[in-house]
């Protein structure tokens, strides 16, 4: 019996941040998450020397040093482990309570694009390879696409307001809550009648959103969505990050032109949704997202006027009011703005009536947001 000294990665956060941080193989090569993305930075380099060994393979003399070892470099991330723990714990508890299959949470600083937390569940313990299950090892917030449902409506309303044809108090007739576009039927949860655009968001009217989208040119609407970052990666460089799916406007059938208004026929990731809501939260500026602690955040690019972003935040505050669909997201003594979304999953050639994604996208404080939070 003998001992062989060696080093091994240990992850103090364990399952709380495992998909995000990633893991290494037995040769200390990054195999996932930030370990893989920044493997070239963290890895270091072995030294080399010329030695004389005896018949047992033991070194008896060092002849010369050929190259000295180089340690891996320090990587300072933007992650706040306190927020990461709280996000993971809340996600795990709610998934257990609601008997959901999986979930993700993303927390972003909209003023810099820094990602403060990104949790997924189910998870795995990177310190115990026996627990590695492939389905639990992917960072769902970055890799998994989904139809965002009504959480996409603010971007339709943004396009409408930017067109100059609508104001927050402009009226749209939702009729009896049923609207047909060709062979496609769009329904609301209730008969809202004639409502303004603010109430449309507060009550989450599919019919109202569809009618507004159909009144806008398809190429104009596509450009508005694209400006918010949909159909593109977020700039993190995270391994396996999906760009989502935003079909070109000339590929939209009439029903698709209507359905995209309330988040069907478009696929996004939680990271994409976080960046898009960060545009609203930070006065109309779109920045790349990052996992690095930034000294000087990028200036970003203005995609909507600051006044429009401010108007959208005020409209989204009504969603978390007692009369809104997101009333449970209220926080005492804080102004919160956000939007709920529910999207049925497309399974076996049709939309399921029983299996769906629930989404909440929010920001706080609404007046000068420090956090954008996406929960799926």
CSV table of C-alpha atoms in Angstrom, one decimal:
chain,number,residue,atom,x,y,z
A,1,UNK,CA,0.0,0.0,0.0
A,2,UNK,CA,1.3,3.5,-0.8
A,3,UNK,CA,0.0,7.0,-1.2
A,4,UNK,CA,0.1,9.1,-4.4
A,5,UNK,CA,-0.2,12.8,-3.8
A,6,UNK,CA,-2.4,14.7,-6.2
A,7,UNK,CA,-4.8,17.6,-6.6
A,8,UNK,CA,-8.6,17.4,-7.2
A,9,UNK,CA,-11.1,20.1,-7.9
A,10,UNK,CA,-13.6,20.7,-5.0
A,11,UNK,CA,-16.7,22.8,-5.5
A,12,UNK,CA,-17.9,24.4,-2.3
A,13,UNK,CA,-21.3,25.4,-3.8
A,14,UNK,CA,-22.0,21.8,-4.8
A,15,UNK,CA,-25.4,21.3,-6.6
A,16,UNK,CA,-26.4,25.0,-6.1
A,17,UNK,CA,-24.3,26.2,-9.0
A,18,UNK,CA,-23.1,23.0,-10.7
A,19,UNK,CA,-24.5,23.5,-14.2
A,20,UNK,CA,-23.2,27.0,-14.2
A,21,UNK,CA,-19.8,26.4,-12.8
A,22,UNK,CA,-19.4,23.1,-14.6
A,23,UNK,CA,-16.8,20.4,-13.8
A,24,UNK,CA,-13.5,19.0,-15.0
A,25,UNK,CA,-12.3,15.5,-16.0
A,26,UNK,CA,-9.5,13.6,-14.3
A,27,UNK,CA,-7.0,15.6,-16.2
A,28,UNK,CA,-8.4,18.9,-14.9
A,29,UNK,CA,-9.8,19.8,-18.3
A,30,UNK,CA,-13.1,21.8,-18.2
A,31,UNK,CA,-16.0,19.7,-19.4
A,32,UNK,CA,-19.0,22.0,-18.9
A,33,UNK,CA,-20.1,25.5,-17.8
A,34,UNK,CA,-17.6,28.1,-16.9
A,35,UNK,CA,-14.9,25.4,-16.4
A,36,UNK,CA,-15.2,24.7,-20.1
A,37,UNK,CA,-15.7,28.3,-21.3
A,38,UNK,CA,-12.6,29.6,-19.4
A,39,UNK,CA,-10.6,26.4,-19.5
A,40,UNK,CA,-7.7,28.1,-21.3
A,41,UNK,CA,-7.6,30.7,-18.5
A,42,UNK,CA,-8.0,28.4,-15.5
A,43,UNK,CA,-6.0,25.4,-16.7
A,44,UNK,CA,-2.4,26.3,-16.0
A,45,UNK,CA,0.5,24.4,-17.5
A,46,UNK,CA,2.7,21.5,-16.2
A,47,UNK,CA,6.4,22.0,-15.8
A,48,UNK,CA,9.0,19.8,-17.5
A,49,UNK,CA,12.4,18.6,-16.3
A,50,UNK,CA,15.1,16.2,-17.3
A,51,UNK,CA,15.8,13.6,-14.6
A,52,UNK,CA,17.8,10.4,-13.9
A,53,UNK,CA,15.8,7.5,-12.6
A,54,UNK,CA,16.9,4.2,-11.0
A,55,UNK,CA,15.6,0.8,-12.1
A,56,UNK,CA,12.5,1.2,-9.9
A,57,UNK,CA,11.5,4.4,-11.8
A,58,UNK,CA,12.4,6.6,-8.8
A,59,UNK,CA,14.0,10.0,-9.5
A,60,UNK,CA,17.6,10.1,-8.1
A,61,UNK,CA,18.8,13.4,-9.7
A,62,UNK,CA,17.3,16.3,-11.5
A,63,UNK,CA,19.5,17.2,-14.5
A,64,UNK,CA,17.9,20.4,-15.6
A,65,UNK,CA,14.6,22.3,-15.6
A,66,UNK,CA,13.2,22.5,-19.1
A,67,UNK,CA,10.1,24.6,-18.3
A,68,UNK,CA,8.6,25.8,-15.0
A,69,UNK,CA,5.0,25.0,-14.1
A,70,UNK,CA,2.5,27.8,-14.7
A,71,UNK,CA,-0.5,27.9,-12.3
A,72,UNK,CA,-4.0,28.7,-13.6
A,73,UNK,CA,-5.2,32.2,-13.4
A,74,UNK,CA,-7.8,33.7,-11.1
A,75,UNK,CA,-11.3,34.2,-12.6
A,76,UNK,CA,-13.5,36.7,-10.9
A,77,UNK,CA,-17.1,36.2,-11.8
A,78,UNK,CA,-20.2,38.4,-11.4
A,79,UNK,CA,-22.1,35.7,-9.4
A,80,UNK,CA,-23.4,36.5,-6.0
A,81,UNK,CA,-23.4,33.2,-4.1
A,82,UNK,CA,-26.1,34.5,-1.7
A,83,UNK,CA,-28.5,35.2,-4.6
A,84,UNK,CA,-27.5,31.9,-6.2
A,85,UNK,CA,-28.3,30.0,-3.1
A,86,UNK,CA,-31.7,31.8,-2.6
A,87,UNK,CA,-32.6,31.3,-6.2
A,88,UNK,CA,-31.7,27.6,-6.1
A,89,UNK,CA,-33.5,27.0,-2.8
A,90,UNK,CA,-36.7,28.8,-4.0
A,91,UNK,CA,-36.7,26.9,-7.3
A,92,UNK,CA,-36.2,23.5,-5.7
A,93,UNK,CA,-38.9,24.1,-3.2
A,94,UNK,CA,-41.5,25.4,-5.7
A,95,UNK,CA,-40.7,22.6,-8.2
A,96,UNK,CA,-41.3,20.0,-5.4
A,97,UNK,CA,-44.5,21.8,-4.3
A,98,UNK,CA,-46.0,22.2,-7.8
A,99,UNK,CA,-44.7,18.8,-9.0
A,100,UNK,CA,-43.0,20.4,-12.0
A,101,UNK,CA,-40.5,18.6,-14.1
A,102,UNK,CA,-37.8,21.3,-14.1
A,103,UNK,CA,-37.2,25.0,-13.8
A,104,UNK,CA,-34.7,27.8,-14.1
A,105,UNK,CA,-34.0,31.2,-12.5
A,106,UNK,CA,-31.8,34.0,-13.9
A,107,UNK,CA,-31.0,37.2,-12.0
A,108,UNK,CA,-29.2,40.0,-14.0
A,109,UNK,CA,-28.0,43.5,-13.1
A,110,UNK,CA,-29.6,45.4,-16.0
A,111,UNK,CA,-27.2,48.4,-15.6
A,112,UNK,CA,-24.1,46.3,-16.5
A,113,UNK,CA,-25.4,43.0,-18.0
A,114,UNK,CA,-23.7,41.1,-15.2
A,115,UNK,CA,-25.4,37.8,-14.4
A,116,UNK,CA,-25.8,37.6,-10.6
A,117,UNK,CA,-27.4,34.1,-10.4
A,118,UNK,CA,-28.4,31.4,-12.8
A,119,UNK,CA,-29.9,28.3,-11.2
A,120,UNK,CA,-31.5,25.1,-12.7
A,121,UNK,CA,-33.2,22.2,-11.1
A,122,UNK,CA,-32.9,19.2,-11.1
A,123,UNK,CA,-29.2,19.5,-10.5
A,124,UNK,CA,-26.2,17.4,-9.6
A,125,UNK,CA,-23.3,17.3,-7.2
A,126,UNK,CA,-20.1,18.0,-9.0
A,127,UNK,CA,-18.1,16.5,-6.1
A,128,UNK,CA,-19.6,13.1,-6.6
A,129,UNK,CA,-19.4,11.7,-10.1
A,130,UNK,CA,-21.7,8.9,-9.2
A,131,UNK,CA,-24.6,11.4,-9.2
A,132,UNK,CA,-24.0,12.6,-12.7
A,133,UNK,CA,-27.1,12.3,-14.8
A,134,UNK,CA,-26.8,13.9,-18.3
A,135,UNK,CA,-30.3,15.4,-18.2
A,136,UNK,CA,-29.5,17.2,-14.9
A,137,UNK,CA,-26.2,18.5,-16.1
A,138,UNK,CA,-27.2,21.1,-18.6
A,139,UNK,CA,-27.7,24.8,-17.8
A,140,UNK,CA,-31.3,25.0,-18.9
A,141,UNK,CA,-31.4,28.8,-18.6
A,142,UNK,CA,-28.8,29.0,-21.4
A,143,UNK,CA,-29.5,26.0,-23.5
A,144,UNK,CA,-33.2,25.2,-23.4
A,145,UNK,CA,-35.5,27.0,-25.8
A,146,UNK,CA,-39.2,27.6,-25.0
A,147,UNK,CA,-42.1,29.6,-26.3
A,148,UNK,CA,-42.4,32.5,-23.9
A,149,UNK,CA,-46.2,33.0,-24.0
A,150,UNK,CA,-47.5,36.2,-22.6
A,151,UNK,CA,-44.2,37.2,-21.2
A,152,UNK,CA,-43.5,38.3,-24.8
A,153,UNK,CA,-46.4,40.7,-25.0
A,154,UNK,CA,-44.4,43.8,-23.7
A,155,UNK,CA,-42.2,43.6,-26.8
A,156,UNK,CA,-45.3,43.7,-29.0
A,157,UNK,CA,-46.6,46.7,-27.1
A,158,UNK,CA,-43.2,48.3,-27.3
A,159,UNK,CA,-43.3,48.0,-31.1
A,160,UNK,CA,-46.8,49.5,-31.1
A,161,UNK,CA,-45.9,52.5,-29.0
A,162,UNK,CA,-42.7,53.1,-31.0
A,163,UNK,CA,-44.7,53.1,-34.2
A,164,UNK,CA,-46.5,56.4,-33.2
A,165,UNK,CA,-49.9,54.8,-33.9
A,166,UNK,CA,-50.6,53.8,-30.3
A,167,UNK,CA,-50.4,55.3,-26.8
A,168,UNK,CA,-50.8,53.5,-23.4
A,169,UNK,CA,-54.5,54.7,-23.4
A,170,UNK,CA,-55.3,53.7,-26.9
A,171,UNK,CA,-58.3,51.3,-27.1
A,172,UNK,CA,-58.6,47.9,-28.7
A,173,UNK,CA,-61.8,45.9,-28.9
A,174,UNK,CA,-61.2,42.3,-27.8
A,175,UNK,CA,-64.9,41.5,-28.4
A,176,UNK,CA,-66.1,38.5,-26.6
A,177,UNK,CA,-62.6,37.1,-26.1
A,178,UNK,CA,-62.6,35.0,-29.3
A,179,UNK,CA,-60.8,36.1,-32.5
A,180,UNK,CA,-60.3,34.0,-35.7
A,181,UNK,CA,-57.4,34.4,-38.0
A,182,UNK,CA,-57.9,32.1,-41.0
A,183,UNK,CA,-58.4,28.7,-39.4
A,184,UNK,CA,-56.7,29.7,-36.2
A,185,UNK,CA,-58.8,30.7,-33.1
A,186,UNK,CA,-57.3,33.0,-30.5
A,187,UNK,CA,-58.9,33.1,-27.1
A,188,UNK,CA,-58.8,35.1,-23.9
A,189,UNK,CA,-59.4,33.8,-20.4
A,190,UNK,CA,-62.3,36.3,-20.1
A,191,UNK,CA,-64.4,38.7,-22.0
A,192,UNK,CA,-62.5,42.0,-21.5
A,193,UNK,CA,-64.4,44.0,-24.2
A,194,UNK,CA,-62.8,47.3,-25.1
A,195,UNK,CA,-59.6,47.9,-23.2
A,196,UNK,CA,-56.6,50.1,-23.4
A,197,UNK,CA,-53.0,48.9,-23.9
A,198,UNK,CA,-52.1,49.1,-20.2
A,199,UNK,CA,-55.1,47.0,-19.3
A,200,UNK,CA,-54.2,44.6,-22.1
A,201,UNK,CA,-50.9,43.9,-20.3
A,202,UNK,CA,-52.5,43.9,-16.9
A,203,UNK,CA,-55.2,41.3,-17.9
A,204,UNK,CA,-52.9,39.6,-20.5
A,205,UNK,CA,-55.3,39.7,-23.5
A,206,UNK,CA,-54.2,37.4,-26.3
A,207,UNK,CA,-56.9,38.8,-28.6
A,208,UNK,CA,-55.8,42.4,-28.0
A,209,UNK,CA,-52.1,41.6,-28.6
A,210,UNK,CA,-52.9,39.8,-31.8
A,211,UNK,CA,-55.0,42.6,-33.2
A,212,UNK,CA,-52.3,45.1,-32.5
A,213,UNK,CA,-49.7,42.9,-34.1
A,214,UNK,CA,-51.8,42.5,-37.2
A,215,UNK,CA,-52.1,46.3,-37.5
A,216,UNK,CA,-48.3,46.6,-37.7
A,217,UNK,CA,-46.2,45.6,-40.8
A,218,UNK,CA,-44.5,42.2,-40.4
A,219,UNK,CA,-41.0,43.4,-41.2
A,220,UNK,CA,-41.4,46.3,-38.7
A,221,UNK,CA,-42.5,43.9,-35.9
A,222,UNK,CA,-39.7,41.4,-36.7
A,223,UNK,CA,-37.1,44.2,-36.5
A,224,UNK,CA,-38.5,45.4,-33.1
A,225,UNK,CA,-38.2,41.8,-31.7
A,226,UNK,CA,-34.7,41.5,-33.2
A,227,UNK,CA,-33.6,44.8,-31.6
A,228,UNK,CA,-34.4,43.3,-28.2
A,229,UNK,CA,-32.0,40.5,-28.9
A,230,UNK,CA,-34.4,37.6,-29.9
A,231,UNK,CA,-32.9,35.1,-32.3
A,232,UNK,CA,-29.4,35.9,-31.1
A,233,UNK,CA,-27.1,34.7,-28.3
A,234,UNK,CA,-26.6,37.1,-25.4
A,235,UNK,CA,-22.9,37.5,-25.7
A,236,UNK,CA,-21.9,35.3,-22.7
A,237,UNK,CA,-20.0,32.8,-24.7
A,238,UNK,CA,-21.4,30.1,-22.4
A,239,UNK,CA,-21.0,26.6,-23.9
A,240,UNK,CA,-24.1,25.4,-25.6
A,241,UNK,CA,-26.0,28.6,-25.4
A,242,UNK,CA,-28.9,28.6,-27.8
A,243,UNK,CA,-29.7,31.7,-30.0
A,244,UNK,CA,-33.4,30.9,-29.8
A,245,UNK,CA,-35.6,31.0,-32.9
A,246,UNK,CA,-37.1,34.0,-34.5
A,247,UNK,CA,-38.3,33.2,-38.0
A,248,UNK,CA,-37.8,35.9,-40.6
A,249,UNK,CA,-40.9,38.0,-41.1
A,250,UNK,CA,-41.6,36.8,-44.7
A,251,UNK,CA,-41.9,33.3,-43.3
A,252,UNK,CA,-44.8,34.2,-41.0
A,253,UNK,CA,-48.2,33.0,-42.1
A,254,UNK,CA,-51.2,35.2,-41.1
A,255,UNK,CA,-51.8,33.1,-38.0
A,256,UNK,CA,-48.1,33.3,-37.1
A,257,UNK,CA,-48.2,37.1,-37.5
A,258,UNK,CA,-51.0,37.1,-34.8
A,259,UNK,CA,-49.6,34.4,-32.6
A,260,UNK,CA,-46.1,35.8,-32.2
A,261,UNK,CA,-47.7,38.8,-30.5
A,262,UNK,CA,-48.4,36.7,-27.4
A,263,UNK,CA,-45.3,34.5,-27.5
A,264,UNK,CA,-46.2,31.6,-29.8
A,265,UNK,CA,-44.2,30.7,-32.9
A,266,UNK,CA,-41.0,32.2,-31.3
A,267,UNK,CA,-38.5,30.4,-29.1
A,268,UNK,CA,-36.3,32.0,-26.5
A,269,UNK,CA,-34.0,31.1,-23.6
A,270,UNK,CA,-34.2,32.4,-20.1
A,271,UNK,CA,-31.0,34.4,-20.7
A,272,UNK,CA,-32.5,36.0,-23.8
A,273,UNK,CA,-35.6,37.0,-21.9
A,274,UNK,CA,-33.4,38.4,-19.1
A,275,UNK,CA,-31.5,40.6,-21.6
A,276,UNK,CA,-34.7,41.7,-23.3
A,277,UNK,CA,-36.3,42.8,-20.0
A,278,UNK,CA,-33.0,44.4,-19.0
A,279,UNK,CA,-33.5,46.8,-22.0
A,280,UNK,CA,-36.8,47.9,-20.5
A,281,UNK,CA,-35.3,48.1,-17.0
A,282,UNK,CA,-32.2,50.1,-18.0
A,283,UNK,CA,-33.8,52.9,-20.1
A,284,UNK,CA,-33.7,51.3,-23.5
A,285,UNK,CA,-30.1,50.2,-23.7
A,286,UNK,CA,-29.2,46.6,-24.8
A,287,UNK,CA,-26.0,45.2,-23.4
A,288,UNK,CA,-24.3,41.8,-23.8
A,289,UNK,CA,-24.7,39.6,-20.7
A,290,UNK,CA,-21.6,38.4,-18.9
A,291,UNK,CA,-20.6,36.1,-16.1
A,292,UNK,CA,-17.5,38.2,-15.4
A,293,UNK,CA,-17.2,40.9,-12.7
A,294,UNK,CA,-16.8,44.1,-14.8
A,295,UNK,CA,-14.9,47.2,-13.8
A,296,UNK,CA,-16.2,49.1,-16.8
A,297,UNK,CA,-19.5,47.8,-18.2
A,298,UNK,CA,-20.0,48.1,-21.9
A,299,UNK,CA,-21.9,51.1,-23.1
A,300,UNK,CA,-24.4,49.0,-25.1
A,301,UNK,CA,-26.7,50.1,-27.9
A,302,UNK,CA,-29.9,52.1,-27.6
A,303,UNK,CA,-32.8,50.1,-29.1
A,304,UNK,CA,-35.8,52.1,-27.7
A,305,UNK,CA,-36.0,55.6,-26.4
A,306,UNK,CA,-35.6,56.1,-22.6
A,307,UNK,CA,-39.1,57.6,-22.4
A,308,UNK,CA,-40.6,54.5,-24.0
A,309,UNK,CA,-38.8,52.2,-21.6
A,310,UNK,CA,-40.1,54.3,-18.7
A,311,UNK,CA,-43.6,54.1,-20.0
A,312,UNK,CA,-43.3,50.3,-20.4
A,313,UNK,CA,-42.1,49.9,-16.8
A,314,UNK,CA,-45.1,52.0,-15.6
A,315,UNK,CA,-47.5,49.8,-17.6
A,316,UNK,CA,-45.9,46.6,-16.3
A,317,UNK,CA,-46.3,47.7,-12.7
A,318,UNK,CA,-50.1,47.2,-13.2
A,319,UNK,CA,-49.4,43.5,-13.9
A,320,UNK,CA,-48.3,43.0,-10.3
A,321,UNK,CA,-51.1,45.1,-8.8
A,322,UNK,CA,-54.0,43.4,-7.0
A,323,UNK,CA,-56.0,43.3,-10.3
A,324,UNK,CA,-53.1,42.0,-12.4
A,325,UNK,CA,-52.1,38.5,-13.4
A,326,UNK,CA,-48.8,38.8,-11.5
A,327,UNK,CA,-50.2,40.0,-8.1
A,328,UNK,CA,-48.3,37.4,-6.2
A,329,UNK,CA,-45.0,39.1,-7.2
A,330,UNK,CA,-45.7,42.1,-5.2
A,331,UNK,CA,-43.0,43.0,-2.6
A,332,UNK,CA,-44.0,45.3,0.3
A,333,UNK,CA,-42.4,48.8,0.1
A,334,UNK,CA,-40.9,48.1,-3.3
A,335,UNK,CA,-42.1,49.0,-6.8
A,336,UNK,CA,-42.1,45.9,-8.9
A,337,UNK,CA,-42.8,45.6,-12.6
A,338,UNK,CA,-43.2,42.4,-14.6
A,339,UNK,CA,-45.2,40.1,-16.8
A,340,UNK,CA,-46.5,36.6,-16.4
A,341,UNK,CA,-46.6,34.0,-19.2
A,342,UNK,CA,-48.1,30.6,-19.7
A,343,UNK,CA,-47.3,28.6,-22.8
A,344,UNK,CA,-48.7,25.2,-23.6
A,345,UNK,CA,-46.0,22.7,-24.8
A,346,UNK,CA,-46.1,21.4,-28.4
A,347,UNK,CA,-46.1,17.6,-28.0
A,348,UNK,CA,-46.8,14.8,-30.5
A,349,UNK,CA,-47.9,17.2,-33.2
A,350,UNK,CA,-50.2,19.5,-31.2
A,351,UNK,CA,-50.3,21.8,-28.2
A,352,UNK,CA,-50.9,19.9,-25.0
A,353,UNK,CA,-53.9,21.0,-22.8
A,354,UNK,CA,-52.2,19.7,-19.7
A,355,UNK,CA,-48.4,20.3,-20.0
A,356,UNK,CA,-47.2,23.9,-20.1
A,357,UNK,CA,-44.4,26.3,-19.1
A,358,UNK,CA,-45.1,29.1,-16.5
A,359,UNK,CA,-43.0,32.2,-16.8
A,360,UNK,CA,-42.5,35.3,-14.8
A,361,UNK,CA,-40.2,38.1,-15.9
A,362,UNK,CA,-39.8,41.0,-13.4
A,363,UNK,CA,-37.7,43.9,-12.4
A,364,UNK,CA,-37.2,45.8,-9.1
A,365,UNK,CA,-37.2,48.5,-8.0
A,366,UNK,CA,-39.4,49.5,-11.0
A,367,UNK,CA,-38.2,53.1,-11.1
A,368,UNK,CA,-34.5,52.4,-11.1
A,369,UNK,CA,-34.1,48.7,-11.5
A,370,UNK,CA,-31.1,46.9,-9.9
A,371,UNK,CA,-32.4,43.4,-10.6
A,372,UNK,CA,-34.1,41.6,-13.5
A,373,UNK,CA,-35.4,38.2,-12.6
A,374,UNK,CA,-36.7,35.5,-14.9
A,375,UNK,CA,-38.4,32.4,-13.4
A,376,UNK,CA,-39.5,29.4,-15.5
